Coordinates of C-alpha atoms in Angstrom, one line a residue:
X1 CA 73.9 -21.5 -27.1
X2 CA 75.6 -24.9 -26.9
X3 CA 78.9 -25.1 -25.0
X4 CA 81.8 -24.3 -27.1
X5 CA 85.6 -24.5 -26.8
X6 CA 88.4 -22.4 -28.0
X7 CA 89.7 -25.4 -30.1
X8 CA 86.2 -25.5 -31.9
X9 CA 86.3 -21.8 -32.5
X10 CA 89.8 -22.0 -34.1
X11 CA 88.8 -25.0 -36.2
X12 CA 85.3 -23.6 -37.3
X13 CA 86.2 -20.6 -39.4
X14 CA 84.3 -17.3 -39.6
X15 CA 81.0 -18.9 -38.5
X16 CA 82.5 -20.2 -35.2
X17 CA 84.2 -17.0 -34.6
X18 CA 80.8 -15.1 -35.2
X19 CA 79.1 -17.4 -32.8
X20 CA 81.7 -16.8 -30.1
X21 CA 81.4 -13.1 -30.6
X22 CA 77.6 -13.3 -30.4
X23 CA 77.9 -15.3 -27.1
X24 CA 79.7 -12.3 -25.5
X25 CA 76.4 -10.7 -25.5
X26 CA 73.9 -13.6 -25.1
X27 CA 75.8 -15.3 -22.4
X28 CA 77.0 -12.3 -20.5
X29 CA 77.2 -12.8 -16.7
X30 CA 77.6 -16.6 -17.0
X31 CA 80.4 -18.5 -15.6
X32 CA 80.7 -20.7 -18.7
X33 CA 81.5 -17.6 -20.8
X34 CA 84.1 -16.3 -18.3
X35 CA 85.9 -19.6 -18.4
X36 CA 85.9 -19.7 -22.1
X37 CA 87.4 -16.1 -22.2
X38 CA 90.0 -16.8 -19.5
X39 CA 91.2 -19.7 -21.6
X40 CA 91.4 -17.5 -24.6
X41 CA 93.5 -15.1 -22.5
X42 CA 95.8 -17.8 -21.4
X43 CA 96.3 -19.0 -25.0
X44 CA 96.8 -15.8 -26.8
X45 CA 98.5 -16.0 -30.1
X46 CA 98.4 -12.7 -31.8
X47 CA 99.7 -9.2 -31.5
X48 CA 97.1 -6.5 -30.9
X49 CA 97.3 -3.0 -32.5
X50 CA 95.0 -0.2 -31.4
X51 CA 94.4 2.4 -34.0
X52 CA 92.9 5.7 -32.8
X53 CA 92.6 9.4 -33.8
X54 CA 90.2 12.1 -34.5
X55 CA 87.2 11.6 -36.8
X56 CA 88.2 12.0 -40.5
X57 CA 91.9 11.3 -39.9
X58 CA 91.8 8.2 -42.1
X59 CA 91.6 5.3 -39.6
X60 CA 89.5 3.2 -41.8
X61 CA 91.6 3.7 -45.0
X62 CA 94.7 2.9 -42.9
X63 CA 93.0 -0.2 -41.4
X64 CA 92.2 -1.4 -45.1
X65 CA 95.9 -0.9 -46.0
X66 CA 97.3 -2.6 -42.9
X67 CA 95.0 -5.7 -43.4
X68 CA 96.0 -6.1 -47.0
X69 CA 99.7 -5.8 -46.1
X70 CA 99.4 -8.3 -43.3
X71 CA 97.4 -10.8 -45.5
X72 CA 99.9 -10.5 -48.3
X73 CA 102.7 -11.7 -45.8
X74 CA 100.4 -14.7 -44.9
X75 CA 99.3 -13.4 -41.5
X76 CA 95.9 -14.3 -40.4
X77 CA 94.0 -11.1 -39.2
X78 CA 91.0 -10.1 -37.1
X79 CA 89.6 -6.7 -36.8
X80 CA 87.2 -5.0 -34.4
X81 CA 85.9 -1.6 -35.8
X82 CA 84.1 0.5 -33.2
X83 CA 81.6 2.8 -34.8
X84 CA 79.4 5.7 -33.6
X85 CA 76.0 4.5 -32.7
X86 CA 72.6 5.1 -34.3
X87 CA 70.5 7.1 -31.8
X88 CA 67.5 5.3 -32.9
X89 CA 68.6 1.7 -32.9
X90 CA 71.8 1.8 -30.9
X91 CA 73.6 -0.2 -33.6
X92 CA 76.8 0.7 -35.5
X93 CA 76.1 3.8 -37.5
X94 CA 78.7 3.7 -40.2
X95 CA 79.5 0.0 -40.5
X96 CA 83.2 -0.3 -41.0
X97 CA 82.8 -3.7 -42.8
X98 CA 81.5 -1.9 -45.7
X99 CA 84.5 0.4 -45.9
X100 CA 87.2 -2.4 -45.4
X101 CA 87.9 -4.5 -48.5
X102 CA 88.3 -8.2 -47.7
X103 CA 87.8 -11.3 -49.8
X104 CA 84.5 -13.0 -48.3
X105 CA 86.0 -16.4 -49.4
X106 CA 89.2 -15.6 -47.4
X107 CA 89.0 -17.7 -44.0
X108 CA 92.0 -16.0 -42.5
X109 CA 90.5 -12.5 -42.1
X110 CA 87.5 -11.5 -40.1
X111 CA 86.1 -8.1 -39.6
X112 CA 83.4 -7.1 -36.9
X113 CA 81.7 -3.9 -36.4
X114 CA 80.6 -2.8 -33.0
X115 CA 78.5 0.0 -31.9
X116 CA 80.0 2.4 -29.2
X117 CA 76.5 3.2 -27.9
X118 CA 76.5 5.4 -24.9
X119 CA 80.1 4.5 -23.8
X120 CA 82.8 7.2 -23.9
X121 CA 86.5 6.1 -24.4
X122 CA 86.3 5.1 -28.0
X123 CA 85.5 1.5 -27.4
X124 CA 82.3 -0.8 -27.3
X125 CA 81.5 -2.5 -24.0
X126 CA 82.2 -5.9 -25.8
X127 CA 85.5 -4.8 -27.4
X128 CA 87.7 -6.3 -24.7
X129 CA 86.1 -9.8 -24.8
X130 CA 86.0 -9.6 -28.7
X131 CA 89.7 -8.8 -28.7
X132 CA 90.6 -11.7 -26.3
X133 CA 88.8 -14.1 -28.7
X134 CA 90.3 -13.0 -31.7
X135 CA 93.7 -12.5 -30.2
X136 CA 93.5 -16.3 -29.5
X137 CA 92.7 -17.1 -33.2
X138 CA 94.5 -14.7 -35.4
X139 CA 98.2 -13.7 -35.8
X140 CA 97.2 -9.9 -35.9
X141 CA 94.3 -8.2 -34.3
X142 CA 93.5 -4.6 -35.1
X143 CA 91.2 -2.4 -33.0
X144 CA 90.0 0.7 -34.7
X145 CA 88.5 3.0 -32.2
X146 CA 85.6 5.5 -32.7
X147 CA 87.1 9.0 -33.3
X148 CA 88.6 10.3 -30.0
X149 CA 88.6 13.7 -28.5
X150 CA 90.8 14.9 -25.7
X151 CA 90.1 12.3 -23.0
X152 CA 89.2 9.0 -24.7
X153 CA 92.0 6.6 -24.3
X154 CA 90.4 3.2 -23.6
X155 CA 92.3 1.7 -26.5
X156 CA 95.2 1.5 -24.4
X157 CA 93.2 -1.1 -22.4
X158 CA 93.2 -3.6 -25.3
X159 CA 96.2 -3.0 -27.4
X160 CA 99.9 -4.1 -27.2
X161 CA 100.8 -1.2 -29.5
X162 CA 98.7 2.0 -29.9
X163 CA 99.0 4.0 -33.1
X164 CA 97.7 7.6 -32.8
X165 CA 96.7 9.0 -36.3
X166 CA 97.0 12.9 -36.7
X167 CA 95.8 14.8 -39.7
X168 CA 97.8 17.8 -41.1
X169 CA 96.4 21.2 -41.0
X170 CA 93.6 20.5 -38.4
X171 CA 95.3 21.8 -35.3
X172 CA 95.1 18.4 -33.8
X173 CA 98.7 18.5 -32.6
X174 CA 98.1 21.6 -30.4
X175 CA 94.9 19.9 -29.0
X176 CA 97.0 16.8 -28.1
X177 CA 99.7 19.0 -26.4
X178 CA 97.2 20.5 -24.0
X179 CA 95.2 17.4 -23.6
X180 CA 97.9 14.9 -22.5
X181 CA 97.1 12.5 -25.3
X182 CA 100.6 12.3 -26.1
X183 CA 101.1 9.9 -23.2
X184 CA 98.9 7.3 -25.0
X185 CA 100.5 6.2 -28.2
X186 CA 103.5 4.0 -28.9
X187 CA 103.6 5.1 -32.6
X188 CA 102.3 8.4 -34.0
X189 CA 101.1 8.4 -37.7
X190 CA 100.9 11.7 -39.4
X191 CA 98.4 10.8 -42.2
X192 CA 98.0 12.2 -45.7
X193 CA 101.6 12.8 -46.4
X194 CA 100.6 13.7 -50.0
X195 CA 99.6 17.2 -48.5
X196 CA 103.3 18.1 -48.6
X197 CA 104.5 20.9 -46.4
X198 CA 101.3 20.8 -44.3
X199 CA 102.1 17.3 -43.4
X200 CA 105.6 17.9 -42.7
X201 CA 104.8 20.8 -40.5
X202 CA 102.4 18.5 -38.5
X203 CA 105.2 16.1 -38.0
X204 CA 107.4 18.8 -36.6
X205 CA 104.6 19.9 -34.3
X206 CA 104.0 16.6 -33.1
X207 CA 107.7 15.8 -32.4
X208 CA 107.9 19.1 -30.5
X209 CA 104.9 18.1 -28.5
X210 CA 106.6 14.9 -27.6
X211 CA 109.4 16.7 -25.9
X212 CA 107.1 18.0 -23.3
X213 CA 106.0 14.6 -22.2
X214 CA 108.0 13.5 -19.2
X215 CA 109.8 10.2 -19.9
X216 CA 111.2 7.7 -17.3
X217 CA 114.7 6.5 -18.0
X218 CA 114.7 3.6 -20.5
X219 CA 111.0 4.3 -21.5
X220 CA 109.9 3.8 -25.0
X221 CA 109.7 7.2 -27.0
X222 CA 107.0 7.1 -29.7
X223 CA 108.4 7.5 -33.1
X224 CA 106.7 9.9 -35.6
X225 CA 105.9 8.6 -39.1
X226 CA 104.6 10.5 -42.0
X227 CA 102.3 8.1 -44.1
X228 CA 99.8 8.2 -46.9
X229 CA 97.4 5.4 -47.1
X230 CA 96.4 6.5 -50.6
X231 CA 99.7 6.4 -52.2
X232 CA 101.5 3.8 -49.7
X233 CA 104.2 6.4 -48.9
X234 CA 105.5 5.8 -45.5
X235 CA 103.8 2.4 -44.9
X236 CA 107.2 0.6 -44.7
X237 CA 108.4 3.0 -42.1
X238 CA 105.0 2.5 -40.2
X239 CA 105.5 -1.3 -40.3
X240 CA 109.0 -0.8 -39.0
X241 CA 107.9 1.4 -36.2
X242 CA 105.2 -1.0 -34.9
X243 CA 107.7 -4.0 -35.1
X244 CA 110.3 -2.1 -33.3
X245 CA 107.9 -1.4 -30.4
X246 CA 106.9 -5.1 -30.5
X247 CA 110.5 -6.1 -30.1
X248 CA 111.1 -3.5 -27.3
X249 CA 108.1 -5.0 -25.4
X250 CA 109.5 -8.6 -25.6
X251 CA 108.1 -11.2 -23.3
X252 CA 108.4 -9.6 -19.9
X253 CA 107.2 -6.0 -20.7
X254 CA 104.3 -7.5 -22.8
X255 CA 103.2 -9.7 -20.0
X256 CA 103.3 -6.9 -17.6
X257 CA 101.3 -4.7 -19.9
X258 CA 98.7 -7.3 -20.4
X259 CA 98.4 -7.9 -16.6
X260 CA 97.9 -4.3 -16.1
X261 CA 95.2 -4.3 -18.8
X262 CA 93.4 -7.2 -17.2
X263 CA 93.2 -5.2 -13.9
X264 CA 91.8 -2.3 -15.7
X265 CA 89.2 -4.4 -17.4
X266 CA 87.7 -5.5 -14.0
X267 CA 87.9 -2.0 -12.6
X268 CA 86.0 -0.6 -15.6
X269 CA 83.3 -3.2 -15.4
X270 CA 82.9 -2.6 -11.6
X271 CA 82.8 1.2 -12.0
X272 CA 80.4 1.1 -14.9
X273 CA 77.8 -1.1 -13.0
X274 CA 78.2 -0.1 -9.5
X275 CA 80.1 3.3 -9.5
X276 CA 82.9 4.3 -7.3
X277 CA 81.2 3.0 -4.2
X278 CA 81.2 -0.4 -5.8
X279 CA 84.9 -0.1 -6.6
X280 CA 85.5 0.4 -2.8
X281 CA 83.3 -2.5 -1.9
X282 CA 85.0 -4.7 -4.5
X283 CA 88.3 -4.5 -2.6
X284 CA 86.8 -6.4 0.3
X285 CA 85.5 -9.2 -1.9
X286 CA 87.5 -12.4 -1.5
X287 CA 88.4 -13.8 -4.9
X288 CA 90.2 -17.0 -5.6
X289 CA 89.7 -17.1 -9.4
X290 CA 93.0 -16.3 -11.3
X291 CA 91.6 -15.4 -14.9
X292 CA 90.4 -11.7 -15.3
X293 CA 87.0 -12.8 -16.5
X294 CA 86.4 -15.3 -13.7
X295 CA 87.5 -12.6 -11.2
X296 CA 85.2 -10.1 -12.7
X297 CA 82.3 -12.6 -12.6
X298 CA 83.1 -13.4 -8.9
X299 CA 83.2 -9.8 -8.0
X300 CA 80.1 -8.6 -9.7
X301 CA 78.1 -11.6 -8.5
X302 CA 79.1 -10.7 -4.9
X303 CA 78.2 -7.1 -5.4
X304 CA 74.9 -8.0 -6.8
X305 CA 74.0 -10.0 -3.8
X306 CA 75.1 -7.2 -1.5
X307 CA 72.9 -4.8 -3.6
X308 CA 70.0 -7.2 -3.3
X309 CA 70.4 -7.6 0.3
X310 CA 70.5 -3.8 0.9
X311 CA 67.4 -3.3 -1.2
X312 CA 65.5 -5.9 0.9
X313 CA 66.3 -4.2 4.0

């Protein structure tokens, strides 16, 4: 692929964004890609929302509604929808692009499906880099994770604000209480509010579960919002909760959150490629690069060299 710049991606529309996302795979491990992604990190424009929850809770329907609302306000939107994988091809099984209604002629909204493949955690291996590119181009970026269970919390590594969706009458709230997932979200949306009493009971259960989570003084307490994507009920409240968290983050907390995420990205890459022994070895690798992707490239290159030497001997 020819060298490209962030300026060219911003000016080139959907085609340029698609090419940049393709380069994440085709140029993996190259210093040029790391430099491009670090530039995108430095020049982040948009707010990133992570949407997660169990399968069938209505994440894709909610994604559709949020995209339409943001576009109606004139905001540009990028979506990364992480799908379950086909066992045969390894590709995205459901294809969220088919379930999210957008105008193909609208240059200001872009949806990309990614296969989770064999990765746990609710995300794809390329999700982080795709988010970084989209965040540098769009006003809003939405990451819809594959349905989570009790331990998959990777969405917290890519989102400024995490929205956890819970469905009434499914027992999810009890699962979350014992799973510790309540420590993950910044906003909790109880979906399918049109179910009436069952939805209200679920909201009360979740609010009760939140009281069991230890909170530091001054910490953000996740609001619980009752919504219906089908009728639109509660969507203004969800918008308000998301914006309230965004204001609470401000500049300093947001910067701290993103710095912590960048450290997690590097750690995850090293752990997945080299295991826990690789993490220990990585701490001894001298790194002068400042951007997270350049640091990752330097560390993994050094560890590959060490691995090659040990195999020779």
